[in-house]
Short mmCIF file of C-alpha atoms in Angstrom, two decimals:
data_model
loop_
_atom_site.label_atom_id
_atom_site.label_comp_id
_atom_site.label_asym_id
_atom_site.label_seq_id
_atom_site.Cartn_x
_atom_site.Cartn_y
_atom_site.Cartn_z
CA UNK A 1 -20.11 -24.33 26.57
CA UNK A 2 -18.08 -21.61 28.26
CA UNK A 3 -14.87 -23.47 27.37
CA UNK A 4 -15.86 -23.75 23.70
CA UNK A 5 -16.59 -20.01 23.49
CA UNK A 6 -13.32 -19.24 25.29
CA UNK A 7 -11.35 -21.38 22.82
CA UNK A 8 -13.13 -19.75 19.85
CA UNK A 9 -12.33 -16.28 21.18
CA UNK A 10 -8.68 -17.27 21.66
CA UNK A 11 -8.54 -18.56 18.08
CA UNK A 12 -9.99 -15.31 16.74
CA UNK A 13 -7.55 -13.24 18.78
CA UNK A 14 -4.58 -15.34 17.67
CA UNK A 15 -5.58 -15.05 13.99
CA UNK A 16 -5.83 -11.26 14.30
CA UNK A 17 -2.51 -11.07 16.14
CA UNK A 18 -0.94 -13.27 13.47
CA UNK A 19 -2.25 -11.02 10.69
CA UNK A 20 -0.86 -7.95 12.45
CA UNK A 21 2.53 -9.62 12.88
CA UNK A 22 2.58 -10.28 9.13
CA UNK A 23 1.48 -6.72 8.39
CA UNK A 24 4.06 -5.15 10.72
CA UNK A 25 6.83 -7.45 9.47
CA UNK A 26 6.29 -6.77 5.78
CA UNK A 27 5.65 -3.07 6.40
CA UNK A 28 8.84 -2.80 8.45
CA UNK A 29 10.97 -4.35 5.73
CA UNK A 30 9.36 -2.25 3.00
CA UNK A 31 9.63 0.97 5.02
CA UNK A 32 13.33 0.31 5.73
CA UNK A 33 13.91 -0.24 2.01
CA UNK A 34 12.03 2.96 1.15
CA UNK A 35 13.90 4.98 3.79
CA UNK A 36 17.23 3.71 2.42
CA UNK A 37 16.09 4.60 -1.10
CA UNK A 38 15.17 8.03 0.27
CA UNK A 39 18.63 8.44 1.82
CA UNK A 40 20.21 7.88 -1.58
CA UNK A 41 17.80 10.03 -3.56
CA UNK A 42 16.34 12.81 -1.42
CA UNK A 43 19.58 14.72 -0.92
CA UNK A 44 20.37 14.70 -4.65
CA UNK A 45 16.75 15.57 -5.45
CA UNK A 46 16.88 18.43 -2.96
CA UNK A 47 20.07 19.77 -4.56
CA UNK A 48 18.52 19.51 -8.04
CA UNK A 49 15.39 21.36 -6.91
CA UNK A 50 17.45 24.12 -5.28
CA UNK A 51 19.48 24.54 -8.48
CA UNK A 52 16.28 24.59 -10.56
CA UNK A 53 14.81 27.25 -8.30
CA UNK A 54 18.00 29.33 -8.43
CA UNK A 55 18.39 28.97 -12.20
CA UNK A 56 14.65 29.33 -12.82
CA UNK A 57 14.47 26.23 -15.04
CA UNK A 58 10.87 25.59 -14.12
CA UNK A 59 10.09 23.36 -17.10
CA UNK A 60 12.15 20.53 -15.54
CA UNK A 61 10.34 20.98 -12.24
CA UNK A 62 6.95 20.95 -13.96
CA UNK A 63 7.73 17.68 -15.74
CA UNK A 64 8.88 16.04 -12.48
CA UNK A 65 5.83 17.38 -10.66
CA UNK A 66 3.49 15.93 -13.30
CA UNK A 67 5.26 12.56 -13.06
CA UNK A 68 4.81 12.64 -9.28
CA UNK A 69 1.09 13.39 -9.63
CA UNK A 70 0.67 10.54 -12.13
CA UNK A 71 2.54 8.14 -9.82
CA UNK A 72 0.47 9.14 -6.80
CA UNK A 73 -2.84 8.81 -8.66
CA UNK A 74 -1.75 5.42 -10.06
CA UNK A 75 -0.88 4.05 -6.63
CA UNK A 76 -4.16 5.34 -5.22
CA UNK A 77 -6.09 3.77 -8.10
CA UNK A 78 -4.45 0.38 -7.68
CA UNK A 79 -5.10 0.32 -3.95
CA UNK A 80 -8.65 1.73 -4.13
CA UNK A 81 -9.97 -0.34 -7.06
CA UNK A 82 -10.98 -3.43 -5.04
CA UNK A 83 -13.10 -1.30 -2.72
CA UNK A 84 -15.21 -0.06 -5.61
CA UNK A 85 -15.93 -3.60 -6.80
CA UNK A 86 -17.94 -4.46 -3.68
CA UNK A 87 -19.02 -1.21 -2.04
CA UNK A 88 -19.92 -1.20 1.63
CA UNK A 89 -19.42 1.02 4.66
CA UNK A 90 -15.87 -0.20 5.27
CA UNK A 91 -15.00 0.64 1.64
CA UNK A 92 -15.81 4.30 2.19
CA UNK A 93 -13.75 4.36 5.38
CA UNK A 94 -10.82 2.61 3.68
CA UNK A 95 -10.86 5.01 0.71
CA UNK A 96 -11.01 8.07 2.98
CA UNK A 97 -8.15 6.63 5.05
CA UNK A 98 -6.18 5.89 1.88
CA UNK A 99 -6.56 9.48 0.69
CA UNK A 100 -5.44 10.79 4.09
CA UNK A 101 -2.42 8.45 4.24
CA UNK A 102 -1.30 9.34 0.70
CA UNK A 103 -1.63 13.05 1.54
CA UNK A 104 0.48 12.57 4.70
CA UNK A 105 3.08 10.54 2.74
CA UNK A 106 3.36 13.19 0.03
CA UNK A 107 3.63 15.93 2.67
CA UNK A 108 6.38 14.06 4.52
CA UNK A 109 8.25 13.43 1.26
CA UNK A 110 8.04 17.08 0.23
CA UNK A 111 9.25 18.13 3.69
CA UNK A 112 12.18 15.73 3.49
CA UNK A 113 13.12 17.05 0.04
CA UNK A 114 12.81 20.66 1.20
CA UNK A 115 14.98 19.96 4.26
CA UNK A 116 17.42 17.83 2.26
CA UNK A 117 17.60 15.19 4.98
CA UNK A 118 15.84 12.17 6.41
CA UNK A 119 14.41 12.89 9.86
CA UNK A 120 12.65 10.82 12.52
CA UNK A 121 9.11 11.92 11.76
CA UNK A 122 9.60 10.98 8.09
CA UNK A 123 10.68 7.46 9.08
CA UNK A 124 7.70 7.04 11.42
CA UNK A 125 5.27 8.27 8.74
CA UNK A 126 6.74 5.86 6.19
CA UNK A 127 6.46 2.92 8.61
CA UNK A 128 2.88 3.68 9.68
CA UNK A 129 1.72 4.25 6.13
CA UNK A 130 3.43 1.01 5.04
CA UNK A 131 1.47 -0.78 7.80
CA UNK A 132 -1.75 0.71 6.46
CA UNK A 133 -0.89 -0.22 2.85
CA UNK A 134 -0.05 -3.78 3.89
CA UNK A 135 -3.33 -4.02 5.81
CA UNK A 136 -5.21 -2.97 2.70
CA UNK A 137 -3.24 -5.25 0.40
CA UNK A 138 -2.96 -8.32 2.59
CA UNK A 139 -6.28 -8.33 4.37
CA UNK A 140 -8.72 -6.43 2.20
CA UNK A 141 -7.54 -6.94 -1.37
CA UNK A 142 -6.46 -10.56 -1.05
CA UNK A 143 -9.72 -11.49 0.67
CA UNK A 144 -11.74 -9.81 -2.08
CA UNK A 145 -9.66 -11.49 -4.79
CA UNK A 146 -10.11 -14.85 -3.06
CA UNK A 147 -13.90 -14.43 -2.96
CA UNK A 148 -13.88 -13.23 -6.57
CA UNK A 149 -12.06 -16.30 -7.95
CA UNK A 150 -14.01 -18.82 -5.87
CA UNK A 151 -16.93 -20.59 -7.53
CA UNK A 152 -19.84 -21.17 -5.17
CA UNK A 153 -20.18 -24.96 -5.21
CA UNK A 154 -20.12 -27.65 -2.57
CA UNK A 155 -16.36 -28.11 -3.05
CA UNK A 156 -15.51 -24.37 -3.36
CA UNK A 157 -13.63 -24.70 -6.62
CA UNK A 158 -11.71 -21.85 -8.23
CA UNK A 159 -12.23 -20.22 -11.63
CA UNK A 160 -9.08 -21.05 -13.61
CA UNK A 161 -9.62 -18.19 -16.07
CA UNK A 162 -9.69 -15.64 -13.25
CA UNK A 163 -6.56 -17.15 -11.70
CA UNK A 164 -4.77 -16.97 -15.07
CA UNK A 165 -5.84 -13.32 -15.44
CA UNK A 166 -4.38 -12.48 -12.03
CA UNK A 167 -1.13 -14.35 -12.80
CA UNK A 168 -0.86 -12.57 -16.16
CA UNK A 169 -1.30 -9.17 -14.52
CA UNK A 170 1.27 -10.03 -11.83
CA UNK A 171 3.75 -11.23 -14.45
CA UNK A 172 3.25 -8.07 -16.49
CA UNK A 173 3.85 -5.87 -13.42
CA UNK A 174 6.95 -7.89 -12.49
CA UNK A 175 8.41 -7.69 -16.01
CA UNK A 176 7.71 -3.95 -16.27
CA UNK A 177 9.32 -3.46 -12.87
CA UNK A 178 12.42 -5.33 -14.00
CA UNK A 179 12.66 -3.26 -17.20
CA UNK A 180 12.56 0.00 -15.32
#
């Protein structure tokens, strides 16, 4: 009996380690891509903001600021929506963590723009927040979607209409991303 419990514990540990390897791997690649995007865009954005401040063309800054707010709220909404579907204690913790991480990301981005350079703390913040986002997306959201599309029968079949809805939404997001 001790051997069976030991093997079960090892399996649980290996599954969790495997999930974290996936999370860290995807988050690392995405954070490197975002940092490279930042290298190309933050310096030019910083120069534009300094020229706007010097020339007092605040209407351009206001429009960009509003776009940033809309983008941040949209990302938060997409990541937080699954937690509102099935509310439990972990949902409240995840939403509070999500708000904190988005606030830290926005603060780091604003600091990088104000400084006009990419610095070490910015890179670390981007990587850690990407790990958190991947944890939410991979573990939490995909598990909730899986339980949502599954039909409770002896064979655990899947609802084809729900799968088609998810594929349609993913296709729409992909096409809109390609058009932008």
